[in-house]
Amino acid sequence: MKRIGVLTSGGDSPGMNAAIRAVVRKAIFHGLEVYGISYGYAGLINGEIKKMELGSVGDIIHRGGTVLYTARCEEFKTLEGQKKGIEQLKKFGIEGLVVIGGDGSYRGAQKLSEHGFPTIGVPGTIDNDIPGTDFTIGFDTALNTVIDAIDKIRDTATSHERTYVIEVMGRHAGDLALWSGLADGAETIIVPEADYEMSDIIARLKRGQERGKKHSIIIVAEGVGSGFDFGNRIKEEINLETRVTVLGHIQRGGSPSGFDRVLASRLGAKAVDLLLEGKAGVTVGIEKNELVYHDIDEALARKHSIDMEMYKLSQQLSI
Ligand code: ADP
């Protein structure tokens, strides 16, 4: 293999740049040429492809977002779109591809591999919802952004003696809600992976009120529903001054944490190693702090879930 490509696709996440840097530098270290494909699969189809040098990834390790930009591309879900993509890769003499993105992007990578084009998936999403890795690139940074926001909301919640419902991202996964809720001592954490009873939430709020608690923080994962709906239901059932905050896209931005920079560097470099070893159709990940890889098919067939022990702990600590 002489020449490889790299692209970022789907939702961006902090640390994608560190992963791009690792792919480019590790490839050049091993004497390969690297081409950057802008705007994910859309740029692949349109041939938005440029050679990257050591300097093209200088000064980006600390930046959020992705210097290769990202996009969603419906056309790539079709066989015709995938064929166009492979034609472009051939035209540029690219023999292997690293795709940094979420599970949708993995499905694109899976298709390329099925068509015989060696592709490796690197997990980049704040949602931490990709099977085959304990952590995805961007999760830790987003977690710290959420914690910082909740700490600030807590100040005003205490001053005004209010109940706050905070809706956090995570798509169908509750990881960001669970981790931030545990880290912030939230009274209630509502995640898609666990059933909940509104009556329990109300009872807990009442107990807190009777104990003279100054505020309550309720974290709702977006996968469960709207934070505003929760706020309204609480207001209907208990006479508490309730406010709702939807944290939104603030969670996707910002300078990546040390953890995410290191994770992205390790996973990006591992993807290049795997291409050099002749592996294809696999995803890289980290499990128990060891770098691992799995078949994309196998990874996509697994179901992601939160750590239920951690969920139970969060409930025990917020009695
Ligand atoms: P993420 O990678 O963050 O999960 P998306 O689900 O939007 O984001 O997927 C990103 C892109 O991956 C899509 O816009 C599309 O180009 C490609 N993709 C998603 N699903 C498939 C599929 N089944 N086949 C081929 N490409 C796909």
Short mmCIF file of C-alpha atoms and ligand atoms in Angstrom, two decimals:
data_model
loop_
_atom_site.label_atom_id
_atom_site.label_comp_id
_atom_site.label_asym_id
_atom_site.label_seq_id
_atom_site.Cartn_x
_atom_site.Cartn_y
_atom_site.Cartn_z
CA MET A 1 0.00 0.00 0.00
CA LYS A 2 1.42 3.36 -1.07
CA ARG A 3 -1.39 5.86 -0.70
CA ILE A 4 -4.29 6.12 1.74
CA GLY A 5 -7.19 8.50 2.27
CA VAL A 6 -8.87 9.91 5.36
CA LEU A 7 -12.28 11.52 5.85
CA THR A 8 -14.57 12.63 8.67
CA SER A 9 -18.30 12.01 8.33
CA GLY A 10 -21.60 12.50 10.16
CA GLY A 11 -21.77 14.55 13.36
CA ASP A 12 -18.49 16.21 14.30
CA SER A 13 -16.84 15.62 17.65
CA PRO A 14 -13.93 17.21 19.52
CA GLY A 15 -10.81 15.15 18.87
CA MET A 16 -11.52 14.41 15.21
CA ASN A 17 -8.65 16.74 14.31
CA ALA A 18 -6.28 14.87 16.60
CA ALA A 19 -7.34 11.65 14.85
CA ILE A 20 -6.76 13.15 11.38
CA ARG A 21 -3.34 14.34 12.52
CA ALA A 22 -2.47 10.88 13.81
CA VAL A 23 -3.54 9.20 10.56
CA VAL A 24 -1.54 11.66 8.44
CA ARG A 25 1.60 11.63 10.58
CA LYS A 26 1.62 7.87 11.19
CA ALA A 27 1.14 7.20 7.48
CA ILE A 28 3.94 9.58 6.50
CA PHE A 29 6.13 8.05 9.21
CA HIS A 30 5.70 4.71 7.43
CA GLY A 31 6.44 6.22 4.01
CA LEU A 32 2.85 6.39 2.77
CA GLU A 33 1.17 9.27 0.99
CA VAL A 34 -2.05 10.57 2.51
CA TYR A 35 -4.98 12.26 0.83
CA GLY A 36 -7.59 14.19 2.79
CA ILE A 37 -11.18 13.96 1.56
CA SER A 38 -13.30 16.98 2.51
CA TYR A 39 -17.01 16.84 3.48
CA GLY A 40 -17.21 13.11 4.19
CA TYR A 41 -18.80 10.85 1.60
CA ALA A 42 -20.23 13.87 -0.26
CA GLY A 43 -16.69 15.11 -0.92
CA LEU A 44 -15.63 11.60 -1.85
CA ILE A 45 -18.30 11.42 -4.56
CA ASN A 46 -17.42 14.92 -5.80
CA GLY A 47 -13.67 14.32 -5.76
CA GLU A 48 -12.86 16.97 -3.14
CA ILE A 49 -9.58 15.24 -2.43
CA LYS A 50 -6.19 16.81 -1.67
CA LYS A 51 -2.77 15.54 -0.70
CA MET A 52 -1.88 16.18 2.92
CA GLU A 53 1.62 16.88 4.19
CA LEU A 54 3.09 16.91 7.68
CA GLY A 55 2.36 20.65 7.88
CA SER A 56 -1.31 20.31 6.86
CA VAL A 57 -2.07 18.85 10.28
CA GLY A 58 0.14 21.24 12.28
CA ASP A 59 -1.55 23.26 15.01
CA ILE A 60 -4.85 21.35 14.93
CA ILE A 61 -4.52 18.83 17.79
CA HIS A 62 -6.17 21.24 20.22
CA ARG A 63 -9.01 22.38 17.98
CA GLY A 64 -12.60 21.15 18.05
CA GLY A 65 -14.53 20.35 14.88
CA THR A 66 -12.78 18.88 11.87
CA VAL A 67 -10.42 20.59 9.42
CA LEU A 68 -11.65 18.16 6.75
CA TYR A 69 -15.22 19.33 7.36
CA THR A 70 -18.03 16.85 7.57
CA ALA A 71 -21.35 16.26 5.86
CA ARG A 72 -24.27 13.94 5.59
CA CYS A 73 -24.73 12.42 2.15
CA GLU A 74 -27.89 10.56 1.14
CA GLU A 75 -26.42 9.63 -2.25
CA PHE A 76 -23.75 7.50 -0.61
CA LYS A 77 -26.47 5.21 0.76
CA THR A 78 -27.14 4.11 -2.84
CA LEU A 79 -25.06 1.61 -4.79
CA GLU A 80 -24.55 4.23 -7.50
CA GLY A 81 -23.17 6.72 -4.96
CA GLN A 82 -20.82 4.12 -3.50
CA LYS A 83 -19.55 3.23 -6.99
CA LYS A 84 -18.88 6.90 -7.71
CA GLY A 85 -16.91 7.09 -4.47
CA ILE A 86 -14.80 4.07 -5.38
CA GLU A 87 -14.14 5.51 -8.85
CA GLN A 88 -12.80 8.68 -7.24
CA LEU A 89 -10.58 6.70 -4.88
CA LYS A 90 -9.17 4.79 -7.86
CA LYS A 91 -8.71 7.97 -9.87
CA PHE A 92 -6.53 9.40 -7.08
CA GLY A 93 -4.65 6.11 -6.67
CA ILE A 94 -5.89 5.69 -3.10
CA GLU A 95 -5.66 2.08 -1.91
CA GLY A 96 -7.05 2.25 1.63
CA LEU A 97 -9.38 4.56 3.54
CA VAL A 98 -9.79 5.66 7.15
CA VAL A 99 -13.30 6.86 8.02
CA ILE A 100 -13.68 8.83 11.26
CA GLY A 101 -17.32 9.09 12.36
CA GLY A 102 -20.31 7.54 14.04
CA ASP A 103 -22.30 4.41 13.28
CA GLY A 104 -23.88 5.89 10.12
CA SER A 105 -20.40 6.56 8.80
CA TYR A 106 -19.47 2.99 9.75
CA ARG A 107 -22.28 1.73 7.51
CA GLY A 108 -20.72 3.64 4.61
CA ALA A 109 -17.34 2.10 5.47
CA GLN A 110 -18.99 -1.32 5.63
CA LYS A 111 -20.34 -0.84 2.09
CA LEU A 112 -16.94 0.20 0.75
CA SER A 113 -15.40 -2.90 2.31
CA GLU A 114 -18.13 -5.10 0.84
CA HIS A 115 -17.23 -3.67 -2.58
CA GLY A 116 -13.63 -4.76 -1.95
CA PHE A 117 -12.18 -1.38 -0.94
CA PRO A 118 -10.07 -1.65 2.27
CA THR A 119 -11.66 0.66 4.82
CA ILE A 120 -11.11 1.12 8.55
CA GLY A 121 -13.59 2.85 10.91
CA VAL A 122 -12.45 5.13 13.74
CA PRO A 123 -15.15 5.97 16.33
CA GLY A 124 -15.74 9.73 16.43
CA THR A 125 -18.90 10.88 18.18
CA ILE A 126 -19.80 12.55 21.47
CA ASP A 127 -22.58 10.00 22.01
CA ASN A 128 -20.32 7.07 23.02
CA ASP A 129 -22.85 4.82 21.29
CA ILE A 130 -20.58 2.75 19.06
CA PRO A 131 -20.14 -0.91 19.94
CA GLY A 132 -16.59 -2.28 19.89
CA THR A 133 -15.02 0.45 21.98
CA ASP A 134 -15.38 1.56 25.60
CA PHE A 135 -15.02 5.20 24.57
CA THR A 136 -15.55 7.19 21.38
CA ILE A 137 -13.50 10.24 20.44
CA GLY A 138 -15.26 13.35 21.75
CA PHE A 139 -17.26 11.76 24.57
CA ASP A 140 -14.91 12.88 27.34
CA THR A 141 -14.80 16.47 26.08
CA ALA A 142 -18.58 16.62 25.75
CA LEU A 143 -18.93 15.14 29.23
CA ASN A 144 -16.75 17.91 30.66
CA THR A 145 -18.70 20.55 28.74
CA VAL A 146 -21.95 19.21 30.21
CA ILE A 147 -20.46 19.10 33.72
CA ASP A 148 -19.28 22.70 33.41
CA ALA A 149 -22.76 23.79 32.25
CA ILE A 150 -24.53 21.90 35.05
CA ASP A 151 -22.18 23.38 37.66
CA LYS A 152 -23.18 26.84 36.46
CA ILE A 153 -26.87 26.01 36.39
CA ARG A 154 -26.54 24.59 39.91
CA ASP A 155 -25.40 28.00 41.20
CA THR A 156 -28.52 29.73 39.96
CA ALA A 157 -30.70 26.73 40.92
CA THR A 158 -29.50 27.07 44.52
CA SER A 159 -29.85 30.85 44.64
CA HIS A 160 -33.44 30.70 43.42
CA GLU A 161 -34.39 27.38 45.02
CA ARG A 162 -35.47 25.93 41.71
CA THR A 163 -35.74 22.55 40.11
CA TYR A 164 -33.83 22.30 36.86
CA VAL A 165 -34.48 19.84 34.08
CA ILE A 166 -31.44 19.65 31.80
CA GLU A 167 -31.67 17.89 28.44
CA VAL A 168 -28.36 16.49 27.22
CA MET A 169 -27.38 14.95 23.90
CA GLY A 170 -26.53 11.33 23.17
CA ARG A 171 -29.02 10.39 20.45
CA HIS A 172 -30.41 6.98 21.48
CA ALA A 173 -27.71 6.43 24.11
CA GLY A 174 -27.78 7.53 27.74
CA ASP A 175 -24.01 7.62 28.35
CA LEU A 176 -23.62 11.39 28.35
CA ALA A 177 -26.65 11.76 30.67
CA LEU A 178 -25.50 9.01 33.02
CA TRP A 179 -21.87 10.09 33.28
CA SER A 180 -22.68 13.79 33.66
CA GLY A 181 -25.47 13.03 36.13
CA LEU A 182 -23.19 10.88 38.26
CA ALA A 183 -20.37 13.42 38.04
CA ASP A 184 -22.69 16.22 39.07
CA GLY A 185 -24.70 14.47 41.76
CA ALA A 186 -27.95 14.92 39.87
CA GLU A 187 -31.04 13.90 41.85
CA THR A 188 -32.53 12.08 38.88
CA ILE A 189 -31.04 10.74 35.64
CA ILE A 190 -33.40 9.59 32.91
CA VAL A 191 -31.88 7.47 30.15
CA PRO A 192 -33.40 5.48 27.28
CA GLU A 193 -31.86 2.22 28.51
CA ALA A 194 -33.77 2.15 31.81
CA ASP A 195 -37.47 2.36 32.63
CA TYR A 196 -38.60 5.08 34.97
CA GLU A 197 -41.78 5.99 36.83
CA MET A 198 -42.85 9.60 36.99
CA SER A 199 -44.28 8.86 40.46
CA ASP A 200 -40.77 7.87 41.71
CA ILE A 201 -39.29 11.09 40.37
CA ILE A 202 -42.00 13.15 42.07
CA ALA A 203 -41.61 11.21 45.34
CA ARG A 204 -37.87 11.88 45.31
CA LEU A 205 -38.44 15.58 44.65
CA LYS A 206 -40.92 15.69 47.55
CA ARG A 207 -38.48 13.98 49.91
CA GLY A 208 -35.83 16.52 48.93
CA GLN A 209 -38.27 19.38 49.48
CA GLU A 210 -39.13 18.05 52.98
CA ARG A 211 -35.43 17.77 53.85
CA GLY A 212 -35.06 21.43 52.92
CA LYS A 213 -33.05 20.89 49.73
CA LYS A 214 -32.39 24.14 47.95
CA HIS A 215 -32.49 22.76 44.42
CA SER A 216 -32.89 19.65 42.31
CA ILE A 217 -31.17 18.72 39.09
CA ILE A 218 -32.87 16.29 36.74
CA ILE A 219 -30.88 15.13 33.71
CA VAL A 220 -32.88 13.89 30.73
CA ALA A 221 -31.14 12.17 27.82
CA GLU A 222 -32.46 13.44 24.48
CA GLY A 223 -33.19 9.82 23.53
CA VAL A 224 -35.95 9.73 26.15
CA GLY A 225 -37.82 12.78 24.95
CA SER A 226 -38.03 16.52 25.33
CA GLY A 227 -36.77 18.18 28.49
CA PHE A 228 -39.64 20.66 28.17
CA ASP A 229 -42.21 17.85 28.33
CA PHE A 230 -40.58 16.63 31.54
CA GLY A 231 -40.54 20.11 33.00
CA ASN A 232 -44.26 20.51 32.26
CA ARG A 233 -45.14 17.13 33.78
CA ILE A 234 -43.25 18.00 36.96
CA LYS A 235 -44.96 21.38 37.20
CA GLU A 236 -48.34 19.67 36.82
CA GLU A 237 -47.67 17.19 39.61
CA ILE A 238 -45.77 19.18 42.21
CA ASN A 239 -45.66 22.83 43.09
CA LEU A 240 -41.98 23.46 42.41
CA GLU A 241 -40.46 26.34 40.52
CA THR A 242 -39.11 24.40 37.50
CA ARG A 243 -36.89 25.55 34.66
CA VAL A 244 -35.73 23.66 31.60
CA THR A 245 -32.38 24.00 29.81
CA VAL A 246 -31.57 22.23 26.57
CA LEU A 247 -27.79 22.29 26.28
CA GLY A 248 -27.79 21.67 22.51
CA HIS A 249 -24.81 22.00 20.20
CA ILE A 250 -22.55 23.58 22.80
CA GLN A 251 -21.89 19.91 23.66
CA ARG A 252 -20.29 19.18 20.28
CA GLY A 253 -17.73 21.97 20.31
CA GLY A 254 -14.64 23.07 22.15
CA SER A 255 -11.03 22.12 22.53
CA PRO A 256 -10.70 18.35 23.04
CA SER A 257 -9.76 17.11 26.50
CA GLY A 258 -6.41 15.46 27.14
CA PHE A 259 -8.16 12.10 27.21
CA ASP A 260 -9.75 12.64 23.79
CA ARG A 261 -6.51 13.89 22.23
CA VAL A 262 -4.63 10.82 23.42
CA LEU A 263 -7.45 8.45 22.46
CA ALA A 264 -7.73 10.01 18.99
CA SER A 265 -3.94 9.83 18.49
CA ARG A 266 -3.87 6.15 19.48
CA LEU A 267 -6.90 5.13 17.43
CA GLY A 268 -5.89 7.11 14.31
CA ALA A 269 -2.42 5.58 14.37
CA LYS A 270 -3.85 2.10 14.95
CA ALA A 271 -6.05 2.46 11.85
CA VAL A 272 -2.95 3.09 9.73
CA ASP A 273 -1.18 0.08 11.27
CA LEU A 274 -4.16 -2.12 10.41
CA LEU A 275 -4.24 -0.93 6.79
CA LEU A 276 -0.52 -1.69 6.54
CA GLU A 277 -1.16 -5.17 7.94
CA GLY A 278 -3.67 -5.73 5.14
CA LYS A 279 -6.76 -5.55 7.37
CA ALA A 280 -10.00 -4.27 5.86
CA GLY A 281 -13.58 -3.83 6.96
CA VAL A 282 -12.67 -3.38 10.62
CA THR A 283 -13.21 -0.74 13.27
CA VAL A 284 -10.68 0.29 15.87
CA GLY A 285 -11.52 0.77 19.51
CA ILE A 286 -10.25 0.78 23.04
CA GLU A 287 -11.34 -1.85 25.56
CA LYS A 288 -9.90 -1.93 29.09
CA ASN A 289 -7.26 0.53 27.84
CA GLU A 290 -6.06 -1.89 25.14
CA LEU A 291 -6.31 -1.01 21.46
CA VAL A 292 -8.56 -3.53 19.75
CA TYR A 293 -10.24 -4.04 16.39
CA HIS A 294 -13.43 -5.78 15.31
CA ASP A 295 -15.12 -6.63 12.04
CA ILE A 296 -17.38 -3.72 11.09
CA ASP A 297 -20.25 -6.21 10.57
CA GLU A 298 -19.75 -7.63 14.04
CA ALA A 299 -19.44 -4.19 15.67
CA LEU A 300 -22.59 -2.91 13.95
CA ALA A 301 -24.53 -6.05 14.89
CA ARG A 302 -23.81 -5.52 18.60
CA LYS A 303 -26.14 -3.40 20.64
CA HIS A 304 -24.66 -0.58 22.65
CA SER A 305 -25.86 -0.15 26.21
CA ILE A 306 -24.95 1.94 29.21
CA ASP A 307 -23.16 0.40 32.17
CA MET A 308 -26.13 -0.73 34.28
CA GLU A 309 -23.98 -1.04 37.43
CA MET A 310 -23.10 2.61 37.06
CA TYR A 311 -26.75 3.47 36.58
CA LYS A 312 -27.68 1.62 39.78
CA LEU A 313 -24.89 3.41 41.61
CA SER A 314 -26.18 6.79 40.44
CA GLN A 315 -29.56 5.90 41.94
CA GLN A 316 -28.05 4.69 45.22
CA LEU A 317 -26.04 7.90 45.60
CA SER A 318 -28.99 10.20 44.96
CA ILE A 319 -31.44 8.84 47.54
P1 ADP B 1 -22.89 9.42 12.10
O1 ADP B 1 -21.74 8.86 11.34
O2 ADP B 1 -22.48 10.53 13.00
O3 ADP B 1 -23.71 8.34 12.78
P2 ADP B 1 -24.98 9.66 10.03
O4 ADP B 1 -25.84 8.58 10.58
O5 ADP B 1 -25.64 10.89 9.52
O6 ADP B 1 -23.86 10.16 11.05
O7 ADP B 1 -24.14 9.02 8.81
C1 ADP B 1 -23.17 9.79 8.13
C2 ADP B 1 -23.16 9.42 6.67
O8 ADP B 1 -22.78 8.04 6.51
C3 ADP B 1 -24.50 9.52 5.96
O9 ADP B 1 -24.82 10.84 5.58
C4 ADP B 1 -24.23 8.65 4.72
O10 ADP B 1 -23.47 9.34 3.76
C5 ADP B 1 -23.36 7.53 5.32
N1 ADP B 1 -24.23 6.38 5.62
C6 ADP B 1 -25.09 6.23 6.65
N2 ADP B 1 -25.77 5.06 6.57
C7 ADP B 1 -25.32 4.46 5.43
C8 ADP B 1 -25.63 3.22 4.77
N3 ADP B 1 -26.55 2.38 5.26
N4 ADP B 1 -24.97 2.94 3.62
C9 ADP B 1 -24.04 3.78 3.13
N5 ADP B 1 -23.72 4.95 3.69
C10 ADP B 1 -24.34 5.30 4.83
#
